[in-house]
Amino acid sequence: MAEEDETPTPTTLRQVMWDGQKHFSRSLPCDSDGSLLCTEESFEGSDEKLLAMLGDMARGDPEQDAPSRVLLDECGALWEEVTHVKTGKGSPSETWGNTVHTEAEAQREMQLRLRRELRHLQERSHRQHQESAAFMQRLSSAREALAEKIREARSENEELRRQLRHVKERVGCNSCSLSESIRELNAHAAELQAEIWEVSDCQVNLVDQLHEASETQARLQAELQRERVKTWRQSTDVVMAFAGGKDMKEIEREESERQLLEAQLAEVAERAAACGVPPLLEQDPETAEATLAMYGDVEVPFSTVQRYLEEMEELRAELQTLEQGVGSNDGEAEERLNSEQEELSALQAELIDAEARAESSKQDLEEATSLFSTLRVEVNSEQDVLRQAEQAATSRRDLFRSQVEEKRRELLKMQETTDTLIDDLNTKGCFWSLRQEVPKEVHAEGRHHPTRLRFTP
């Protein structure tokens, strides 16, 4: 019977499936949307081919799921029943009617099961598509969150860098101003030191001048004392001459003798001074008076006494003039010394103030340096945190990408499996032999009308 209606065996069916797929797909009736158009006439002569193909698929594809294998087993059982019915006893018309009725029921049941399986596959594909969309949405949201965090970290990093540049500029300005201030203070200190040395030299000169003035004053006072002693002596001589009644000639003679004695005495004093003997007039007044008492009986003329008195007055006037000049010089020296001391005190105060400002500037520089170090440590810590956040975000992004790729591969695999199963199911409808002539008229209960079956992937 299989040879008469050209029913293929499992071997020929496999060859027809894989070698003649394009030929059968061209000869299939299709609808306008590309779906297969199956009629009862096309089902009447090729149930055996379809069941043989399903059995061969059940034996050759161990990776299909359990419901398909169960369906294929049931198809095999139906095929055995049909074969048993075809080879059984009975009239040809009854056998043909029973066969057609059984085949139609088996075909309807198989179509229902195939539709259920297709619906399950479509639901599974739709569910996987939803999961993939959810994963993609999560990935996009994670990317947006990561981009937002990276933008925030970049803005914070830019702000920290701006603050660091500002602090560097401030530190540079403070360093420049501090170095300039230190240079100015050093120059001012050098000037003050030079002025101090100059004032010290002036002070030393003034002290020397004061010592010289003091020595001059002491010398003038000694000369004044000598002149006083000399005047007193001359006045004593004049008084003694008037008291003794001597004339002027004798007084003049005594005066000449006295001058000669004084010249000799001066010469002796010079020799004594050269030999290291102190002069007699530098002794105290009592000793000088006792020394001069020996010459108390000498008579002195009045003209000599008057001349001596005039000379004494002139010497006194000169001495007063010298004293006034020395006093004015001493006053000017003291005033200059006081002014120089005041200037020196002012310069010392300015030097102390400059040292205090330099110390405060040094403290400001140390504080700025410490702040700069602290800010640098904070910037390094922020950069470490940002680097860790970027690494964590990169790891999460890689994990999401791997999960999405895995889900995508699973989805593609399931889509390929679904497409393969749909192609197989569509191909199974192509194996109904169009060359077989289906009887146009059979029994009333066996008449079938064409029906449309759509296998929507």
Tab-separated table of C-alpha atoms in Angstrom:
chain	number	residue	atom	x	y	z
A	1	MET	CA	0.000	0.000	0.000
A	2	ALA	CA	2.882	2.351	0.716
A	3	GLU	CA	4.352	1.539	-2.673
A	4	GLU	CA	1.022	2.128	-4.452
A	5	ASP	CA	0.349	5.633	-2.990
A	6	GLU	CA	4.071	6.478	-2.849
A	7	THR	CA	4.127	6.746	0.934
A	8	PRO	CA	7.730	7.593	1.957
A	9	THR	CA	9.683	5.605	4.466
A	10	PRO	CA	11.653	7.291	7.273
A	11	THR	CA	14.795	7.192	5.117
A	12	THR	CA	13.163	8.688	2.059
A	13	LEU	CA	11.309	11.146	4.285
A	14	ARG	CA	14.604	12.490	5.716
A	15	GLN	CA	15.898	12.890	2.174
A	16	VAL	CA	12.751	14.700	1.167
A	17	MET	CA	12.981	16.995	4.212
A	18	TRP	CA	16.534	18.156	3.769
A	19	ASP	CA	17.116	17.701	0.024
A	20	GLY	CA	13.785	18.749	-1.382
A	21	GLN	CA	12.742	21.479	1.034
A	22	LYS	CA	12.907	24.276	-1.535
A	23	HIS	CA	11.000	22.219	-4.113
A	24	PHE	CA	8.128	21.495	-1.757
A	25	SER	CA	8.060	25.016	-0.390
A	26	ARG	CA	7.575	26.313	-3.910
A	27	SER	CA	4.639	23.942	-4.535
A	28	LEU	CA	2.833	24.708	-1.263
A	29	PRO	CA	-0.418	26.693	-1.326
A	30	CYS	CA	0.102	29.937	0.596
A	31	ASP	CA	-2.121	32.752	1.655
A	32	SER	CA	-1.536	36.444	0.883
A	33	ASP	CA	0.262	36.969	4.260
A	34	GLY	CA	2.708	34.104	3.620
A	35	SER	CA	1.026	31.515	5.919
A	36	LEU	CA	0.450	27.969	4.807
A	37	LEU	CA	-2.920	27.094	3.363
A	38	CYS	CA	-3.823	23.547	4.337
A	39	THR	CA	-6.944	21.788	3.006
A	40	GLU	CA	-8.524	18.503	3.837
A	41	GLU	CA	-7.630	17.299	0.359
A	42	SER	CA	-3.963	17.886	1.077
A	43	PHE	CA	-4.317	16.023	4.371
A	44	GLU	CA	-5.999	12.940	2.930
A	45	GLY	CA	-3.000	11.340	1.227
A	46	SER	CA	0.021	12.389	3.285
A	47	ASP	CA	-0.708	11.521	6.927
A	48	GLU	CA	1.679	8.648	6.612
A	49	LYS	CA	4.438	10.970	5.385
A	50	LEU	CA	3.843	13.422	8.220
A	51	LEU	CA	3.800	10.729	10.885
A	52	ALA	CA	6.907	9.127	9.401
A	53	MET	CA	8.644	12.485	9.418
A	54	LEU	CA	7.618	13.134	13.028
A	55	GLY	CA	8.867	9.726	14.050
A	56	ASP	CA	12.162	10.319	12.262
A	57	MET	CA	12.454	13.728	13.951
A	58	ALA	CA	11.733	12.109	17.305
A	59	ARG	CA	14.510	9.631	16.738
A	60	GLY	CA	17.027	12.088	15.268
A	61	ASP	CA	16.676	15.283	17.398
A	62	PRO	CA	17.239	14.477	21.089
A	63	GLU	CA	17.397	18.179	22.108
A	64	GLN	CA	13.665	18.911	21.656
A	65	ASP	CA	11.556	19.389	24.744
A	66	ALA	CA	9.380	16.721	26.413
A	67	PRO	CA	5.954	17.848	25.070
A	68	SER	CA	7.178	17.517	21.486
A	69	ARG	CA	8.497	14.034	22.162
A	70	VAL	CA	5.190	13.031	23.775
A	71	LEU	CA	3.354	14.456	20.768
A	72	LEU	CA	5.596	12.578	18.407
A	73	ASP	CA	5.072	9.363	20.370
A	74	GLU	CA	1.321	9.818	20.105
A	75	CYS	CA	1.675	10.498	16.394
A	76	GLY	CA	3.618	7.265	16.098
A	77	ALA	CA	0.866	5.404	17.944
A	78	LEU	CA	-1.730	6.920	15.621
A	79	TRP	CA	0.388	5.924	12.661
A	80	GLU	CA	0.460	2.355	13.902
A	81	GLU	CA	-3.309	2.396	14.312
A	82	VAL	CA	-3.801	3.754	10.822
A	83	THR	CA	-1.449	1.141	9.460
A	84	HIS	CA	-3.300	-1.552	11.357
A	85	VAL	CA	-6.615	-0.267	10.055
A	86	LYS	CA	-5.315	-0.112	6.514
A	87	THR	CA	-4.015	-3.676	6.682
A	88	GLY	CA	-7.167	-5.005	8.460
A	89	LYS	CA	-10.219	-6.757	7.142
A	90	GLY	CA	-13.325	-5.128	5.720
A	91	SER	CA	-14.713	-3.708	2.585
A	92	PRO	CA	-12.712	-1.078	0.761
A	93	SER	CA	-15.389	1.565	1.235
A	94	GLU	CA	-15.702	0.952	4.960
A	95	THR	CA	-11.966	0.788	5.324
A	96	TRP	CA	-11.584	4.022	3.383
A	97	GLY	CA	-14.255	5.802	5.431
A	98	ASN	CA	-12.835	4.664	8.733
A	99	THR	CA	-9.367	5.607	7.592
A	100	VAL	CA	-10.440	9.068	6.508
A	101	HIS	CA	-12.396	9.636	9.700
A	102	THR	CA	-9.525	8.431	11.891
A	103	GLU	CA	-6.997	10.445	9.964
A	104	ALA	CA	-9.140	13.559	10.218
A	105	GLU	CA	-9.543	13.176	13.975
A	106	ALA	CA	-5.833	12.490	14.412
A	107	GLN	CA	-5.022	15.449	12.184
A	108	ARG	CA	-7.301	17.767	14.151
A	109	GLU	CA	-5.890	16.572	17.452
A	110	MET	CA	-2.356	16.972	16.147
A	111	GLN	CA	-3.162	20.460	14.860
A	112	LEU	CA	-4.607	21.418	18.230
A	113	ARG	CA	-1.544	20.161	20.017
A	114	LEU	CA	0.734	21.851	17.549
A	115	ARG	CA	-1.149	25.103	18.053
A	116	ARG	CA	-0.848	24.743	21.804
A	117	GLU	CA	2.868	24.130	21.466
A	118	LEU	CA	3.209	27.108	19.152
A	119	ARG	CA	1.271	29.242	21.596
A	120	HIS	CA	3.521	28.084	24.433
A	121	LEU	CA	6.572	28.865	22.330
A	122	GLN	CA	5.213	32.291	21.443
A	123	GLU	CA	4.433	33.027	25.086
A	124	ARG	CA	7.889	31.900	26.078
A	125	SER	CA	9.474	34.029	23.338
A	126	HIS	CA	7.364	37.017	24.387
A	127	ARG	CA	8.330	36.497	28.024
A	128	GLN	CA	11.999	36.288	27.102
A	129	HIS	CA	11.616	39.400	24.984
A	130	GLN	CA	10.074	41.215	27.956
A	131	GLU	CA	12.910	40.029	30.208
A	132	SER	CA	15.452	41.200	27.654
A	133	ALA	CA	13.673	44.566	27.399
A	134	ALA	CA	13.650	44.828	31.202
A	135	PHE	CA	17.360	44.017	31.292
A	136	MET	CA	18.050	46.576	28.578
A	137	GLN	CA	16.004	49.162	30.473
A	138	ARG	CA	17.920	48.383	33.657
A	139	LEU	CA	21.159	48.633	31.700
A	140	SER	CA	20.149	52.007	30.229
A	141	SER	CA	19.084	53.304	33.658
A	142	ALA	CA	22.346	52.032	35.159
A	143	ARG	CA	24.281	53.722	32.350
A	144	GLU	CA	22.395	56.969	32.949
A	145	ALA	CA	23.030	56.748	36.706
A	146	LEU	CA	26.694	55.982	36.053
A	147	ALA	CA	26.941	58.883	33.604
A	148	GLU	CA	25.260	61.178	36.146
A	149	LYS	CA	27.669	60.062	38.875
A	150	ILE	CA	30.616	60.517	36.525
A	151	ARG	CA	29.386	64.014	35.652
A	152	GLU	CA	28.969	64.858	39.339
A	153	ALA	CA	32.418	63.458	40.110
A	154	ARG	CA	33.885	65.422	37.214
A	155	SER	CA	32.189	68.618	38.392
A	156	GLU	CA	33.462	68.026	41.933
A	157	ASN	CA	36.920	67.273	40.554
A	158	GLU	CA	36.834	70.479	38.483
A	159	GLU	CA	35.710	72.445	41.557
A	160	LEU	CA	38.503	70.933	43.650
A	161	ARG	CA	41.015	71.650	40.907
A	162	ARG	CA	39.756	75.239	40.684
A	163	GLN	CA	40.105	75.620	44.448
A	164	LEU	CA	43.574	74.060	44.263
A	165	ARG	CA	44.604	76.485	41.516
A	166	HIS	CA	43.181	79.382	43.548
A	167	VAL	CA	45.094	78.246	46.636
A	168	LYS	CA	48.253	77.809	44.545
A	169	GLU	CA	47.822	81.327	43.172
A	170	ARG	CA	47.271	82.675	46.678
A	171	VAL	CA	50.304	80.792	47.972
A	172	GLY	CA	52.361	82.087	45.044
A	173	CYS	CA	51.168	85.668	45.645
A	174	ASN	CA	51.829	85.321	49.375
A	175	SER	CA	55.258	83.841	48.678
A	176	CYS	CA	56.097	86.659	46.249
A	177	SER	CA	54.802	89.328	48.620
A	178	LEU	CA	56.573	87.671	51.552
A	179	SER	CA	59.852	87.411	49.644
A	180	GLU	CA	59.468	91.026	48.515
A	181	SER	CA	58.693	92.092	52.082
A	182	ILE	CA	61.674	90.110	53.365
A	183	ARG	CA	63.934	91.741	50.773
A	184	GLU	CA	62.586	95.187	51.671
A	185	LEU	CA	63.004	94.439	55.370
A	186	ASN	CA	66.542	93.188	54.809
A	187	ALA	CA	67.391	96.294	52.783
A	188	HIS	CA	65.753	98.522	55.400
A	189	ALA	CA	67.569	96.635	58.156
A	190	ALA	CA	70.858	97.116	56.287
A	191	GLU	CA	70.092	100.827	55.946
A	192	LEU	CA	69.177	101.012	59.617
A	193	GLN	CA	72.350	99.167	60.535
A	194	ALA	CA	74.392	101.573	58.423
A	195	GLU	CA	72.618	104.514	60.031
A	196	ILE	CA	73.204	102.975	63.451
A	197	TRP	CA	76.908	102.627	62.679
A	198	GLU	CA	76.966	106.199	61.399
A	199	VAL	CA	75.151	107.435	64.497
A	200	SER	CA	77.526	105.415	66.647
A	201	ASP	CA	80.494	106.992	64.868
A	202	CYS	CA	78.931	110.444	65.299
A	203	GLN	CA	78.308	109.678	68.953
A	204	VAL	CA	81.921	108.601	69.391
A	205	ASN	CA	83.058	111.782	67.647
A	206	LEU	CA	80.772	113.857	69.863
A	207	VAL	CA	82.102	112.103	72.945
A	208	ASP	CA	85.649	112.820	71.775
A	209	GLN	CA	84.732	116.452	71.125
A	210	LEU	CA	83.116	116.609	74.560
A	211	HIS	CA	86.250	115.202	76.139
A	212	GLU	CA	88.341	117.723	74.240
A	213	ALA	CA	86.024	120.534	75.344
A	214	SER	CA	86.216	119.288	78.929
A	215	GLU	CA	89.991	119.191	78.733
A	216	THR	CA	90.022	122.693	77.213
A	217	GLN	CA	87.729	123.929	79.951
A	218	ALA	CA	89.944	122.348	82.602
A	219	ARG	CA	93.017	123.914	81.024
A	220	LEU	CA	91.329	127.340	80.876
A	221	GLN	CA	90.225	126.984	84.474
A	222	ALA	CA	93.813	126.139	85.433
A	223	GLU	CA	95.078	129.175	83.527
A	224	LEU	CA	92.411	131.296	85.184
A	225	GLN	CA	93.541	129.989	88.537
A	226	ARG	CA	97.107	130.828	87.708
A	227	GLU	CA	96.104	134.299	86.574
A	228	ARG	CA	94.136	134.766	89.760
A	229	VAL	CA	97.156	133.747	91.830
A	230	LYS	CA	99.359	135.992	89.752
A	231	THR	CA	96.948	138.911	90.075
A	232	TRP	CA	96.635	138.356	93.788
A	233	ARG	CA	100.350	138.285	94.104
A	234	GLN	CA	100.747	141.443	92.050
A	235	SER	CA	98.047	143.187	94.039
A	236	THR	CA	99.794	142.111	97.193
A	237	ASP	CA	103.054	143.518	95.893
A	238	VAL	CA	101.390	146.817	94.971
A	239	VAL	CA	99.804	147.113	98.375
A	240	MET	CA	103.061	146.313	100.065
A	241	ALA	CA	104.829	148.890	97.900
A	242	PHE	CA	102.342	151.599	98.809
A	243	ALA	CA	102.605	150.622	102.413
A	244	GLY	CA	106.439	150.807	102.365
A	245	GLY	CA	106.505	154.167	100.593
A	246	LYS	CA	108.630	153.079	97.684
A	247	ASP	CA	108.706	155.100	94.486
A	248	MET	CA	107.768	153.946	91.049
A	249	LYS	CA	111.320	153.435	89.905
A	250	GLU	CA	111.937	150.924	92.571
A	251	ILE	CA	108.646	149.269	91.723
A	252	GLU	CA	109.599	149.153	88.052
A	253	ARG	CA	112.995	147.762	88.980
A	254	GLU	CA	111.364	145.145	91.129
A	255	GLU	CA	108.911	144.398	88.344
A	256	SER	CA	111.718	143.829	85.883
A	257	GLU	CA	113.475	141.641	88.365
A	258	ARG	CA	110.212	139.842	88.982
A	259	GLN	CA	109.653	139.306	85.260
A	260	LEU	CA	113.187	137.981	84.990
A	261	LEU	CA	112.497	135.657	87.865
A	262	GLU	CA	109.234	134.576	86.285
A	263	ALA	CA	110.997	133.879	83.009
A	264	GLN	CA	113.584	131.888	84.869
A	265	LEU	CA	110.808	130.170	86.801
A	266	ALA	CA	108.970	129.342	83.559
A	267	GLU	CA	112.171	127.959	82.104
A	268	VAL	CA	112.726	125.898	85.229
A	269	ALA	CA	109.096	124.708	85.075
A	270	GLU	CA	109.527	123.704	81.458
A	271	ARG	CA	112.678	121.805	82.316
A	272	ALA	CA	110.914	120.204	85.250
A	273	ALA	CA	107.960	119.275	83.048
A	274	ALA	CA	110.386	117.798	80.533
A	275	CYS	CA	111.986	115.826	83.338
A	276	GLY	CA	108.581	114.700	84.667
A	277	VAL	CA	108.399	117.031	87.696
A	278	PRO	CA	104.920	118.615	88.113
A	279	PRO	CA	104.800	122.441	88.030
A	280	LEU	CA	104.383	124.433	91.154
A	281	LEU	CA	101.291	126.292	90.009
A	282	GLU	CA	99.308	123.055	89.583
A	283	GLN	CA	99.438	122.477	93.306
A	284	ASP	CA	96.540	123.433	95.557
A	285	PRO	CA	96.053	127.151	96.425
A	286	GLU	CA	97.263	126.768	100.018
A	287	THR	CA	100.565	125.289	98.872
A	288	ALA	CA	100.886	127.959	96.200
A	289	GLU	CA	100.107	130.677	98.774
A	290	ALA	CA	102.677	129.239	101.157
A	291	THR	CA	105.161	129.136	98.354
A	292	LEU	CA	104.458	132.711	97.337
A	293	ALA	CA	104.582	133.958	100.952
A	294	MET	CA	108.322	133.949	100.697
A	295	TYR	CA	108.029	136.768	98.199
A	296	GLY	CA	105.645	138.822	100.314
A	297	ASP	CA	108.198	141.520	101.195
A	298	VAL	CA	108.921	142.416	97.600
A	299	GLU	CA	107.645	145.865	96.572
A	300	VAL	CA	105.745	146.219	93.243
A	301	PRO	CA	105.171	149.538	91.410
A	302	PHE	CA	101.568	150.864	90.978
A	303	SER	CA	101.750	151.008	87.182
A	304	THR	CA	102.766	147.424	87.095
A	305	VAL	CA	99.908	146.480	89.358
A	306	GLN	CA	97.468	148.537	87.220
A	307	ARG	CA	98.782	146.945	84.059
A	308	TYR	CA	98.464	143.541	85.632
A	309	LEU	CA	94.915	144.344	86.679
A	310	GLU	CA	93.997	145.374	83.119
A	311	GLU	CA	95.589	142.260	81.726
A	312	MET	CA	93.705	140.244	84.327
A	313	GLU	CA	90.418	141.849	83.244
A	314	GLU	CA	91.191	141.087	79.611
A	315	LEU	CA	92.064	137.532	80.492
A	316	ARG	CA	88.875	137.258	82.523
A	317	ALA	CA	86.832	138.538	79.569
A	318	GLU	CA	88.576	136.090	77.232
A	319	LEU	CA	87.990	133.320	79.747
A	320	GLN	CA	84.290	134.130	79.925
A	321	THR	CA	84.130	134.221	76.132
A	322	LEU	CA	85.852	130.848	75.969
A	323	GLU	CA	83.529	129.475	78.632
A	324	GLN	CA	80.495	130.692	76.686
A	325	GLY	CA	81.875	129.209	73.448
A	326	VAL	CA	82.644	125.931	75.170
A	327	GLY	CA	79.174	125.947	76.769
A	328	SER	CA	77.479	126.622	73.427
A	329	ASN	CA	79.564	123.887	71.783
A	330	ASP	CA	78.667	121.517	74.616
A	331	GLY	CA	74.961	122.404	74.238
A	332	GLU	CA	75.061	121.863	70.503
A	333	ALA	CA	76.905	118.575	70.994
A	334	GLU	CA	74.371	117.472	73.607
A	335	GLU	CA	71.471	118.487	71.346
A	336	ARG	CA	73.002	116.610	68.425
A	337	LEU	CA	73.629	113.628	70.669
A	338	ASN	CA	70.017	113.687	71.916
A	339	SER	CA	68.649	113.976	68.367
A	340	GLU	CA	70.886	111.134	67.206
A	341	GLN	CA	69.758	109.027	70.159
A	342	GLU	CA	66.097	109.767	69.327
A	343	GLU	CA	66.677	108.820	65.690
A	344	LEU	CA	68.445	105.677	66.833
A	345	SER	CA	65.503	104.800	69.099
A	346	ALA	CA	63.053	105.401	66.219
A	347	LEU	CA	65.148	103.217	63.909
A	348	GLN	CA	65.294	100.490	66.544
A	349	ALA	CA	61.485	100.678	66.938
A	350	GLU	CA	61.067	100.438	63.150
A	351	LEU	CA	63.437	97.475	63.093
A	352	ILE	CA	61.420	95.731	65.826
A	353	ASP	CA	58.175	96.470	63.935
A	354	ALA	CA	59.671	95.112	60.708
A	355	GLU	CA	60.810	91.957	62.514
A	356	ALA	CA	57.292	91.523	63.948
A	357	ARG	CA	55.753	91.931	60.486
A	358	ALA	CA	58.238	89.453	59.054
A	359	GLU	CA	57.315	86.986	61.802
A	360	SER	CA	53.581	87.438	61.101
A	361	SER	CA	54.201	87.000	57.360
A	362	LYS	CA	56.184	83.859	58.118
A	363	GLN	CA	53.300	82.534	60.219
A	364	ASP	CA	50.862	83.325	57.378
A	365	LEU	CA	53.122	81.482	54.945
A	366	GLU	CA	53.312	78.456	57.250
A	367	GLU	CA	49.515	78.489	57.646
A	368	ALA	CA	49.026	78.739	53.873
A	369	THR	CA	51.494	75.887	53.361
A	370	SER	CA	49.650	73.713	55.894
A	371	LEU	CA	46.309	74.535	54.244
A	372	PHE	CA	47.774	73.691	50.854
A	373	SER	CA	49.039	70.350	52.176
A	374	THR	CA	45.634	69.598	53.742
A	375	LEU	CA	43.854	70.505	50.517
A	376	ARG	CA	46.240	68.330	48.529
A	377	VAL	CA	45.521	65.384	50.863
A	378	GLU	CA	41.767	65.973	50.473
A	379	VAL	CA	42.099	66.164	46.691
A	380	ASN	CA	44.077	62.903	46.660
A	381	SER	CA	41.422	61.221	48.830
A	382	GLU	CA	38.641	62.520	46.568
A	383	GLN	CA	40.512	61.256	43.518
A	384	ASP	CA	40.914	57.839	45.180
A	385	VAL	CA	37.183	57.733	45.992
A	386	LEU	CA	36.346	58.792	42.434
A	387	ARG	CA	38.690	56.166	41.029
A	388	GLN	CA	37.096	53.485	43.230
A	389	ALA	CA	33.609	54.633	42.171
A	390	GLU	CA	34.642	54.486	38.503
A	391	GLN	CA	36.093	51.007	38.993
A	392	ALA	CA	32.908	49.843	40.766
A	393	ALA	CA	30.746	51.390	38.050
A	394	THR	CA	32.902	49.760	35.372
A	395	SER	CA	32.607	46.374	37.076
A	396	ARG	CA	28.811	46.781	37.410
A	397	ARG	CA	28.573	47.868	33.789
A	398	ASP	CA	30.619	44.845	32.674
A	399	LEU	CA	28.416	42.594	34.811
A	400	PHE	CA	25.256	44.099	33.292
A	401	ARG	CA	26.732	43.747	29.830
A	402	SER	CA	27.624	40.107	30.445
A	403	GLN	CA	24.126	39.410	31.813
A	404	VAL	CA	22.507	41.173	28.876
A	405	GLU	CA	24.736	39.327	26.421
A	406	GLU	CA	23.894	36.045	28.113
A	407	LYS	CA	20.169	36.803	28.034
A	408	ARG	CA	20.514	37.944	24.451
A	409	ARG	CA	22.249	34.709	23.507
A	410	GLU	CA	19.567	32.719	25.303
A	411	LEU	CA	16.883	34.743	23.526
A	412	LEU	CA	18.569	34.263	20.163
A	413	LYS	CA	18.920	30.580	20.864
A	414	MET	CA	15.257	30.304	21.826
A	415	GLN	CA	14.274	32.360	18.785
A	416	GLU	CA	16.358	30.086	16.598
A	417	THR	CA	14.732	27.067	18.235
A	418	THR	CA	11.291	28.610	17.738
A	419	ASP	CA	12.047	29.529	14.130
A	420	THR	CA	13.405	26.053	13.508
A	421	LEU	CA	10.315	24.446	15.015
A	422	ILE	CA	8.039	26.787	13.057
A	423	ASP	CA	9.954	26.052	9.857
A	424	ASP	CA	9.735	22.352	10.612
A	425	LEU	CA	5.996	22.611	11.201
A	426	ASN	CA	5.532	24.640	8.023
A	427	THR	CA	7.701	22.172	6.164
A	428	LYS	CA	5.668	19.274	7.511
A	429	GLY	CA	2.610	20.669	5.745
A	430	CYS	CA	4.491	20.562	2.446
A	431	PHE	CA	4.772	16.817	2.415
A	432	TRP	CA	1.146	16.225	1.509
A	433	SER	CA	1.369	14.741	-1.959
A	434	LEU	CA	-0.311	17.075	-4.412
A	435	ARG	CA	0.010	14.452	-7.104
A	436	GLN	CA	-2.408	12.077	-5.346
A	437	GLU	CA	-5.918	12.331	-6.577
A	438	VAL	CA	-8.343	12.718	-3.739
A	439	PRO	CA	-11.729	11.200	-4.530
A	440	LYS	CA	-14.211	13.912	-5.318
A	441	GLU	CA	-17.197	12.067	-3.957
A	442	VAL	CA	-17.185	9.641	-1.065
A	443	HIS	CA	-19.708	8.628	1.493
A	444	ALA	CA	-21.741	11.340	3.077
A	445	GLU	CA	-20.052	10.974	6.420
A	446	GLY	CA	-16.633	11.002	4.804
A	447	ARG	CA	-17.006	14.167	2.692
A	448	HIS	CA	-14.640	16.964	3.717
A	449	HIS	CA	-14.482	20.566	2.665
A	450	PRO	CA	-11.279	22.668	2.480
A	451	THR	CA	-10.344	24.511	5.638
A	452	ARG	CA	-7.687	27.126	6.266
A	453	LEU	CA	-5.016	26.439	8.843
A	454	ARG	CA	-2.552	29.200	9.688
A	455	PHE	CA	0.705	28.475	11.427
A	456	THR	CA	1.687	31.890	12.687
A	457	PRO	CA	5.213	31.957	14.025
